[in-house]
Short mmCIF file of C-alpha atoms in Angstrom, two decimals:
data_model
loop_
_atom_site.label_atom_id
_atom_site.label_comp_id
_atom_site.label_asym_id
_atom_site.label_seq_id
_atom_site.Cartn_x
_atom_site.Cartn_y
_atom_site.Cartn_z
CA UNK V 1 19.54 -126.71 181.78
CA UNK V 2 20.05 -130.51 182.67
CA UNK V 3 22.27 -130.91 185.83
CA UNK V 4 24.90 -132.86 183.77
CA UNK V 5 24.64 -130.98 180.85
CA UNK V 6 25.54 -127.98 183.05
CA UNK V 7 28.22 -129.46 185.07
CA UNK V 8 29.49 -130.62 181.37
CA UNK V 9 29.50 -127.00 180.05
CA UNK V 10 31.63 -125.62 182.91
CA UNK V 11 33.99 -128.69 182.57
CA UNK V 12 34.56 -127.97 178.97
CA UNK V 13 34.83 -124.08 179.66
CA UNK V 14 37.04 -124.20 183.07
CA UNK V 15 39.02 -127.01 180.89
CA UNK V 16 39.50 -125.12 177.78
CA UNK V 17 40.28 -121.89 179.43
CA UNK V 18 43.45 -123.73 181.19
CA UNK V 19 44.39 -125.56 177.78
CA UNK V 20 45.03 -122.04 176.53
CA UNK V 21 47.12 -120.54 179.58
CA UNK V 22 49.34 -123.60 180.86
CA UNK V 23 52.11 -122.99 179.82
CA UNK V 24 55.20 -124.57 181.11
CA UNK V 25 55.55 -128.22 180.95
CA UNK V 26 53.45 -131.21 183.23
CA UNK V 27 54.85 -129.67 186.28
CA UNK V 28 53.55 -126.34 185.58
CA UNK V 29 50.42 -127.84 184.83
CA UNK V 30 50.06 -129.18 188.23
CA UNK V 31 50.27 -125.78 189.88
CA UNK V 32 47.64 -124.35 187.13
CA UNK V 33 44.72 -127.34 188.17
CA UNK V 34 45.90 -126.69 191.79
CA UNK V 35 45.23 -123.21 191.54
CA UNK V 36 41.94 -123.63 189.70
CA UNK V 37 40.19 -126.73 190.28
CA UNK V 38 41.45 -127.11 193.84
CA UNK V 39 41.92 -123.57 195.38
CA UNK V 40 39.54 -121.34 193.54
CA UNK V 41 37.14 -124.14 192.48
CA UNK V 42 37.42 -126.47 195.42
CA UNK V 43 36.02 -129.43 193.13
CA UNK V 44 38.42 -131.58 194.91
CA UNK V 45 39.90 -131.47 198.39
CA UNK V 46 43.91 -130.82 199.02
CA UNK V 47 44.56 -134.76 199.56
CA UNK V 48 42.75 -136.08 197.31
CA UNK V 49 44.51 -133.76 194.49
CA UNK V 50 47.44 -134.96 196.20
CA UNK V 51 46.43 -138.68 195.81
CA UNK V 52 45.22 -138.65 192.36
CA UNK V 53 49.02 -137.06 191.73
CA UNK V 54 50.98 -139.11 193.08
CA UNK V 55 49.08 -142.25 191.25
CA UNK V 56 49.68 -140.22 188.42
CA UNK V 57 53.55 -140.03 189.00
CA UNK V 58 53.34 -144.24 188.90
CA UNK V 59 51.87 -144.47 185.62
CA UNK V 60 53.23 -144.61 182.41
CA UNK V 61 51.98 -141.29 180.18
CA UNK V 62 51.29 -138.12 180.53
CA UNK V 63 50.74 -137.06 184.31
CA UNK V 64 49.20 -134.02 184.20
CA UNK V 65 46.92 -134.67 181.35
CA UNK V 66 45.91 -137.73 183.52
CA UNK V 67 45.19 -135.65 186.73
CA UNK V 68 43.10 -133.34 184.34
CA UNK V 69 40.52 -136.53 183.60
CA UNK V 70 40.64 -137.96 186.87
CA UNK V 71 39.44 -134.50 188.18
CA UNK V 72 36.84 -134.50 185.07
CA UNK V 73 35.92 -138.16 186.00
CA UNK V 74 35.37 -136.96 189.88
CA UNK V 75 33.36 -133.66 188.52
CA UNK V 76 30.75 -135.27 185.77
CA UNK V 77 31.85 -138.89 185.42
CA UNK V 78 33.26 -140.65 182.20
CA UNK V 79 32.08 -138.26 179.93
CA UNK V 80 33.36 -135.59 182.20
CA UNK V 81 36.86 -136.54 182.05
CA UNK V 82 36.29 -136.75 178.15
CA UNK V 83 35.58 -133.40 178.07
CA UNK V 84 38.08 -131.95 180.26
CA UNK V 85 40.78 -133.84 178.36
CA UNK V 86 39.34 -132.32 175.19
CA UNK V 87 39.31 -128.61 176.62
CA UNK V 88 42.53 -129.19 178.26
CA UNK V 89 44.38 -130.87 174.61
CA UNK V 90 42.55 -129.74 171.67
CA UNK V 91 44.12 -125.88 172.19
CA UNK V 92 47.51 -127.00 171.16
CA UNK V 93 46.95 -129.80 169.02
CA UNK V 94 45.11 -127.27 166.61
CA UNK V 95 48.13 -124.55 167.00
CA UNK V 96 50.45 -127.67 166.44
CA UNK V 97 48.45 -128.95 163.19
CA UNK V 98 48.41 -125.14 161.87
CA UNK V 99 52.37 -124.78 162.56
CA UNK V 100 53.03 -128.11 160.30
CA UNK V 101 51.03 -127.04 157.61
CA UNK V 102 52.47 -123.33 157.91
CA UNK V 103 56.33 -124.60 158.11
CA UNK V 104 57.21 -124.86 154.90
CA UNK V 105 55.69 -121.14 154.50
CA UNK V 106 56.97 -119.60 156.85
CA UNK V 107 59.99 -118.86 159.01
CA UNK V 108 58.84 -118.72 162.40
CA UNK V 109 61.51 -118.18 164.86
CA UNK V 110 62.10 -118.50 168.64
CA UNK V 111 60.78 -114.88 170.10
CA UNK V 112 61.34 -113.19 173.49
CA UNK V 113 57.43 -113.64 174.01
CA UNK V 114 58.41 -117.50 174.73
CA UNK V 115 61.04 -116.93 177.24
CA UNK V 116 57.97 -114.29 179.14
CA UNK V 117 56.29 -117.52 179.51
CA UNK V 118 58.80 -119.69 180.55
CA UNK V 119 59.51 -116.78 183.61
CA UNK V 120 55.89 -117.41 184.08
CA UNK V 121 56.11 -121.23 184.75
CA UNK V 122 58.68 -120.73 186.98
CA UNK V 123 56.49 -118.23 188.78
CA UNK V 124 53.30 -121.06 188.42
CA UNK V 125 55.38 -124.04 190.06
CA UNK V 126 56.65 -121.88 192.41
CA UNK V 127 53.21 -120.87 193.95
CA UNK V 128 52.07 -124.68 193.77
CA UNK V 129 54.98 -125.85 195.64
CA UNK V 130 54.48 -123.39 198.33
CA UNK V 131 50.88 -124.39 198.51
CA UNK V 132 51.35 -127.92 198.33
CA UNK V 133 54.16 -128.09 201.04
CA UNK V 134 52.13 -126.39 203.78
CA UNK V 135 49.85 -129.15 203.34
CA UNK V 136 51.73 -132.10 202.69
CA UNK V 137 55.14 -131.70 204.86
CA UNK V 138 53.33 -129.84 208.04
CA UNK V 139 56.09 -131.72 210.10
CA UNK V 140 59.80 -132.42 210.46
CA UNK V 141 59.57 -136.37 209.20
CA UNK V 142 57.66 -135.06 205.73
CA UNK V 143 59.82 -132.28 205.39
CA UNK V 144 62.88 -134.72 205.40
CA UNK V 145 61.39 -137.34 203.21
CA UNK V 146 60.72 -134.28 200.74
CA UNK V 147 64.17 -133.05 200.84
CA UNK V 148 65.97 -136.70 200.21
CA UNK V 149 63.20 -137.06 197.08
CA UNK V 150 64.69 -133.26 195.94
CA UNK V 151 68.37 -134.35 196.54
CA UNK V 152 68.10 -137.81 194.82
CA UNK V 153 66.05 -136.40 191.80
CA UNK V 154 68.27 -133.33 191.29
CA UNK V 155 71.55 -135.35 191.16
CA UNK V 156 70.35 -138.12 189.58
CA UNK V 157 67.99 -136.95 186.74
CA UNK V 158 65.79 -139.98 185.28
CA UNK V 159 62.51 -140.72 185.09
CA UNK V 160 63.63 -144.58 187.03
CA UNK V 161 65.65 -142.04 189.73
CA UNK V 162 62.13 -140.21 190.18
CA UNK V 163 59.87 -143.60 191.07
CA UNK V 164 62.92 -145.51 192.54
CA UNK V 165 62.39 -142.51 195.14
CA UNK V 166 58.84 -142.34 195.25
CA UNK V 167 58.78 -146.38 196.31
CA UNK V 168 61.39 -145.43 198.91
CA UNK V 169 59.22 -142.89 200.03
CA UNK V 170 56.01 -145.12 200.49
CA UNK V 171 58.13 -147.38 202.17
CA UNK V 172 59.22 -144.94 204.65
CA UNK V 173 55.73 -143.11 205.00
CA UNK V 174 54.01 -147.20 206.20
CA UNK V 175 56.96 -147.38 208.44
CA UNK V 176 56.59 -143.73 210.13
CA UNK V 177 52.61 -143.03 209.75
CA UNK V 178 51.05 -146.72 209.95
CA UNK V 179 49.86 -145.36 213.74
CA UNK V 180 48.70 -142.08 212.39
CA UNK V 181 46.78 -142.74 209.43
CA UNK V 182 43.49 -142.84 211.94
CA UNK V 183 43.75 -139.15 213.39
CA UNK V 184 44.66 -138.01 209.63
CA UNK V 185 41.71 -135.94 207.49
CA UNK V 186 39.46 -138.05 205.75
CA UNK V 187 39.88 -137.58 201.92
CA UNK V 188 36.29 -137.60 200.23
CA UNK V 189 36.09 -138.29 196.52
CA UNK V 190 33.39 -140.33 193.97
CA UNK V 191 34.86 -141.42 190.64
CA UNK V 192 31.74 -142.70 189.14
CA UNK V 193 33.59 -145.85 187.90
CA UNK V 194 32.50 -149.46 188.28
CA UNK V 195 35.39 -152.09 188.73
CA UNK V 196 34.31 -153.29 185.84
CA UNK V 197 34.63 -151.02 183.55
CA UNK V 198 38.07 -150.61 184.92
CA UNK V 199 38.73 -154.02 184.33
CA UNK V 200 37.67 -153.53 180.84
CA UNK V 201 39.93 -150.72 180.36
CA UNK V 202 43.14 -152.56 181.31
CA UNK V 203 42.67 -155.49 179.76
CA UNK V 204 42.35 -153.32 176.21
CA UNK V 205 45.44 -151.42 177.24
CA UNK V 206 47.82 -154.44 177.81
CA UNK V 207 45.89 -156.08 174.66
CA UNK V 208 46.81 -153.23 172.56
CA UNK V 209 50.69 -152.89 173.40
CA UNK V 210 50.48 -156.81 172.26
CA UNK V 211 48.63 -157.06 169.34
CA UNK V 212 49.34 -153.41 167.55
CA UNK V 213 53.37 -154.84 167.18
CA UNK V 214 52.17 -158.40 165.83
CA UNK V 215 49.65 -156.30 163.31
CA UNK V 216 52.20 -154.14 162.13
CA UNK V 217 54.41 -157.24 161.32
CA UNK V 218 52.05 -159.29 159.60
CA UNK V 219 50.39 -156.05 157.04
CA UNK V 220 52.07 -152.72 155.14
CA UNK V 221 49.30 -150.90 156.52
CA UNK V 222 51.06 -147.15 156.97
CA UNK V 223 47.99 -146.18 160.03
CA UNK V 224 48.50 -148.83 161.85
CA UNK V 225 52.47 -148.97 161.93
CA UNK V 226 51.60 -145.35 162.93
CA UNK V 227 48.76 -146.24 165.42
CA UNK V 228 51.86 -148.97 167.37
CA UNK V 229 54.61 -146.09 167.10
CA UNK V 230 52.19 -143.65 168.58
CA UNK V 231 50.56 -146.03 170.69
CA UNK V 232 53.99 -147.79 172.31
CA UNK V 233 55.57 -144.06 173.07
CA UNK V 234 52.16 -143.16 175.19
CA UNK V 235 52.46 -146.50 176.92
CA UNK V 236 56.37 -146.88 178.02
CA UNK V 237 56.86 -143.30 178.83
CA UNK V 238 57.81 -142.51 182.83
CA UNK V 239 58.58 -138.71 183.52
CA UNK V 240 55.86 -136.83 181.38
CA UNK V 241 56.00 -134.65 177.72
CA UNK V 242 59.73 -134.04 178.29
CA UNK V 243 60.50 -137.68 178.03
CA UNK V 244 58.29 -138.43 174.95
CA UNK V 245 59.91 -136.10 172.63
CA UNK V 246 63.64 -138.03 172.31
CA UNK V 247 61.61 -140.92 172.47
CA UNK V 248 59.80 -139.59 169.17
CA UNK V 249 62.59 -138.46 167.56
CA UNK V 250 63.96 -142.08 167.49
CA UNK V 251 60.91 -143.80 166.68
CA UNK V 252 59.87 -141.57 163.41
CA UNK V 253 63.14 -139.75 162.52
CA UNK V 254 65.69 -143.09 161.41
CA UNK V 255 62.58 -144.43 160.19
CA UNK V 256 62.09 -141.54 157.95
CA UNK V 257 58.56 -140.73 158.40
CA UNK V 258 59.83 -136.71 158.62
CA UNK V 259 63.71 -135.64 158.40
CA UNK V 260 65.56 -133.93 161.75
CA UNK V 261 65.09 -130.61 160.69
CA UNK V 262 61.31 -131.03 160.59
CA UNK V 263 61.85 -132.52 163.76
CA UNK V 264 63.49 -130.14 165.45
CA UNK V 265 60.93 -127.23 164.03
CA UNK V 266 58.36 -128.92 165.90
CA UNK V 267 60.21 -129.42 168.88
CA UNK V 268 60.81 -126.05 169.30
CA UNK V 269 56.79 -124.95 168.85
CA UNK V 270 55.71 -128.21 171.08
CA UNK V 271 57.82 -126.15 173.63
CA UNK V 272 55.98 -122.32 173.32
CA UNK V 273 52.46 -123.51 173.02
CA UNK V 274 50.15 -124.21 176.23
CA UNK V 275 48.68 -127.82 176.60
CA UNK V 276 50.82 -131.14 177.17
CA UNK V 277 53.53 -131.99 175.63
CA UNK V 278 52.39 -134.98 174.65
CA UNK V 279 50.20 -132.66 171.58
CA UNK V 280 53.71 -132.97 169.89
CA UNK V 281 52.39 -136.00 168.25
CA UNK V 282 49.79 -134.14 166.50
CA UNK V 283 52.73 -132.42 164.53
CA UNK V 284 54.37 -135.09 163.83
CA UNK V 285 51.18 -136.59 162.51
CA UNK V 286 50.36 -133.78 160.24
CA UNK V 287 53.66 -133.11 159.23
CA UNK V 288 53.23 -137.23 157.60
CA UNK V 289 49.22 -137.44 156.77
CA UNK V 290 48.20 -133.50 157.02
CA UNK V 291 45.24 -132.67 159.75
CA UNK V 292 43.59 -136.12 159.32
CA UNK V 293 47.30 -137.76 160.77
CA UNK V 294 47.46 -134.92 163.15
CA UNK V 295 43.93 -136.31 165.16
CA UNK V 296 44.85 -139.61 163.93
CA UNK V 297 48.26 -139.32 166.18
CA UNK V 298 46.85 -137.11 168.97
CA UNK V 299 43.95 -140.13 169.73
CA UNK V 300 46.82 -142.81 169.36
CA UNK V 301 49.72 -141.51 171.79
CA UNK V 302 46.42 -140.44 174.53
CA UNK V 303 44.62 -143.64 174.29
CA UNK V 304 47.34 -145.47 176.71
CA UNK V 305 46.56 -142.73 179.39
CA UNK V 306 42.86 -143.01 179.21
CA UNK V 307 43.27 -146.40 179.55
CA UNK V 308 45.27 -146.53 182.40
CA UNK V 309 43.80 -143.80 184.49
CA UNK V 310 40.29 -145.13 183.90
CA UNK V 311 41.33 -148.70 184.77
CA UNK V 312 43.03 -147.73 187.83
CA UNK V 313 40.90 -144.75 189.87
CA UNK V 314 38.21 -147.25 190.47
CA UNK V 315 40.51 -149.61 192.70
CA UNK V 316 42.71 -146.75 193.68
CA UNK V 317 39.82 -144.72 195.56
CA UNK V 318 39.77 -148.43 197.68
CA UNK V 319 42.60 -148.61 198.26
CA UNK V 320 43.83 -145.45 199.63
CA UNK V 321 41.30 -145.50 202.34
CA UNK V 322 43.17 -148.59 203.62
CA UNK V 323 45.23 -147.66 206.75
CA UNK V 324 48.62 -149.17 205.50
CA UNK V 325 48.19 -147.99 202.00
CA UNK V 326 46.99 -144.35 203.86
CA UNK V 327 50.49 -144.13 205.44
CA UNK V 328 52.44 -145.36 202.83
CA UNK V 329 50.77 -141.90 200.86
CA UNK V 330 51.23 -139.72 203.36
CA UNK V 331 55.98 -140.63 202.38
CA UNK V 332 54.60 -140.47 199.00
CA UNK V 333 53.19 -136.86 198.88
CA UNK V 334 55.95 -135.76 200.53
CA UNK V 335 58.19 -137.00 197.80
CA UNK V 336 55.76 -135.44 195.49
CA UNK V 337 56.88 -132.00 197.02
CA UNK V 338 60.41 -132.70 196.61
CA UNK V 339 60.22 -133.52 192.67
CA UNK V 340 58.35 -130.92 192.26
CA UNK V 341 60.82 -128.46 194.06
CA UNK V 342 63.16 -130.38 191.44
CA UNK V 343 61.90 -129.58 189.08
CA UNK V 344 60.83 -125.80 189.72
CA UNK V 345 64.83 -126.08 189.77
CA UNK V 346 65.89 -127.73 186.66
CA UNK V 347 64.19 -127.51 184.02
CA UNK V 348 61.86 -124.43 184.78
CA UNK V 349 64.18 -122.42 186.59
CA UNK V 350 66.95 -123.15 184.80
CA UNK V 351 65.99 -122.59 181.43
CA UNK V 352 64.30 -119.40 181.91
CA UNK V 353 65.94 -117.39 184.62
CA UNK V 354 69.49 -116.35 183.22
CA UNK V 355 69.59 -112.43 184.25
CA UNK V 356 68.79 -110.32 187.55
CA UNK V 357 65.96 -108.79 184.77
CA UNK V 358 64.61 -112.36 184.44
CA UNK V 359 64.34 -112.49 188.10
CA UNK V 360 62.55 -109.13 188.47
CA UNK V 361 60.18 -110.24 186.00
CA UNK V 362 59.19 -113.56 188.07
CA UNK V 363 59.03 -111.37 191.17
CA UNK V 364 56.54 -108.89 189.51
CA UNK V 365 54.79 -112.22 187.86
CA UNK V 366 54.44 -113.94 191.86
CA UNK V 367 53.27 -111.06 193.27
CA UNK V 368 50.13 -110.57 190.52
CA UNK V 369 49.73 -113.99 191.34
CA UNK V 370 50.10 -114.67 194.74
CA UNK V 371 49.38 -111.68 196.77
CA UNK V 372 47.29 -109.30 193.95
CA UNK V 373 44.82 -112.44 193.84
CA UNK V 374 44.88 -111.65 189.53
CA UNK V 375 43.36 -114.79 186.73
CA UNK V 376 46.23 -117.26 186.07
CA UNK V 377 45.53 -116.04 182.23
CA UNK V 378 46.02 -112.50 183.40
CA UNK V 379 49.57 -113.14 184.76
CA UNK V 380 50.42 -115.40 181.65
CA UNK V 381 49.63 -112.71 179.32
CA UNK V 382 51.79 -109.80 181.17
CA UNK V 383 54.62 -112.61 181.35
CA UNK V 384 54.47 -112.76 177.32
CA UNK V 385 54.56 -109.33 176.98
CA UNK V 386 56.81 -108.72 179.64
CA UNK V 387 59.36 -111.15 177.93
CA UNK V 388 58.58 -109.45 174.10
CA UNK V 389 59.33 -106.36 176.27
CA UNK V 390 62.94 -107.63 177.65
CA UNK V 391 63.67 -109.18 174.02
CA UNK V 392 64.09 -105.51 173.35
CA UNK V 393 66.13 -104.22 175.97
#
């Protein structure tokens, strides 16, 4: 088999086999490509993960499906990071399509199954934070910056509070580490992107979130007032799936395009399937055009984040080897570590551990995990039935 095609094939599998285990939100995704891609697959090194996060965390859109191409981009190229987005997305937009054509059906209710797998996020994050900080805060200076970015973050929850503190933190990092950046370990990546093409890719991002509006204004055209709603919401959006979904409700809801209780139906499902959150638009597009507005709205709410990632890794891998910008990264994955300690906190803690039984269940979860050595899709399984089991109790 052709070298690409091959290195295609196992991005499409690898991808596809974690768009049908991560559960748990963009943070929990994080620790699911650390554990795979980085640890067991070493396709990337631990600071260049740690890089292409933190740009992540800067841009607008969907940060962990974003991490998920840039590693496909690094592994086979464009195409590559076309494929792992498709592995990693297409899982739950089909469960999402099938659950709006199935509502009206059906009466499918919130289960115990769902709470199994948020104890199993909880259990995911943890392991990546523990992993993450022993590289990223190996001293007293990192450890500090991560534990303002956790304080801040925690007491002041918005997405603005979150990069207010991770410019703080690149401020501090040039100010503490512009001496060190020399003795620190090299990162090595190839995104196989001219500066060109990311040129390309910016200016029909920007040019998008200008014309769609003035199109929708000037024709009664129902795809493309959908294509700017969809579009506008994957542009504007700081802080990942959890942000997007109020931000849906108000731009479809009022408008009519489906009523709250629809809505709130596919809320609840967005929540208990794997994938991004950001799949929630294929609901709301089938729920208004059937499967064909389900793709239609999946294509227009990722576009934005192609866009953007593929614009910026081709200046970013310049950038970062540059000794000032080097030290201002060093504060910033630090701060990384503290939002996601955060957030292991509130939301994923917080919504799924509410009983000593809960906590038993993450402990038994962590250990398959951690010290058994057992497939991430292993431990996600037992934590389903494990919560069906408790349901019972």
């Amino acid at each position: 088999m052709n070298y690409k095609l091959k290195t295609w094939f196992e991005i499409l599998i690898v991808s596809t086999r974690l768009g049908l285990t991560s559960f748990g939100g963009p943070i929990a995704h994080l620790g699911y490509f650390h554990e795979e891609y980085i640890r067991r697959r070493k396709w990337m090194d631990e600071k260049s993960y740690a890089d292409l996060v933190a740009l992540c965390q800067f841009l607008p859109g969907p940060a962990s499906s974003q991490v998920g191409i840039g590693i496909g981009v690094m592994r086979g190229g464009v195409i590559g990071g076309i494929i792992s987005f498709l592995g990693f997305t297409l899982p739950s937009v089909i469960a999402l399509i099938i659950f709006a054509s199935l509502l009206h059906t059906f009466g499918i209710e919130d289960a115990g199954w769902i709470n199994g797998l948020k104890i199993v996020a909880v259990v995911v994050v943890a392991h990546a934070v523990l992993g993450m900080a022993k590289n990223l805060t190996p001293d007293l200076k990192r450890k500090t910056i991560a534990l303002f970015t956790l304080v801040v973050t925690l007491l002041w929850q918005t997405a603005y509070t979150q990069i207010g503190a991770i410019l703080l933190a690149a401020v501090v990092g040039f100010l503490l580490f512009k001496q060190q950046t020399n003795m620190e370990e090299k990162a090595v990546s190839n995104f196989h992107i001219s500066r060109r093409f990311g040129y390309i890719c910016l200016s029909l991002f920007f040019g998008l979130l200008i014309l769609l509006p003035i199109l929708r204004n000037i024709t009664s055209i129902e795809w493309i007032a959908l294509f700017d709603s969809f579009y506008r919401s994957g542009s504007l959006v700081f802080g990942g799936g959890h942000v997007v979904l109020p931000l849906l409700e108000q731009e479809f809801v009022p408008a009519g395009w489906l009523n709250e209780q629809e809505f709130l139906a596919g809320y609840g499902a967005a929540q208990a399937v794997p994938g991004p959150l950001f799949t929630f638009a294929a609901y709301i597009g089938a729920v208004i055009n059937g499967w064909q507005g389900g793709l239609f709205a999946t294509f227009a709410i990722f576009l934005p984040a192609f866009l953007l990632i593929l614009g910026t890794l081709p200046f970013w891998d310049a950038l970062r080897r540059n000794p000032k910008i080097k030290a201002a990264l060093i504060g910033v994955n630090a701060s990384v570590v503290g939002i996601l300690i955060a957030a292991l906190y509130n939301p994923i803690w917080t919504s799924a551990i509410h009983a000593p039984i809960d906590f038993a269940l993450a402990a038994i979860l962590f250990s398959m995990l951690v010290y058994w050595k057992l497939p991430p899709w292993v431990v996600v399984l037992s934590g389903a039935i494990g919560g069906l089991f408790l349901s019972y109790l």
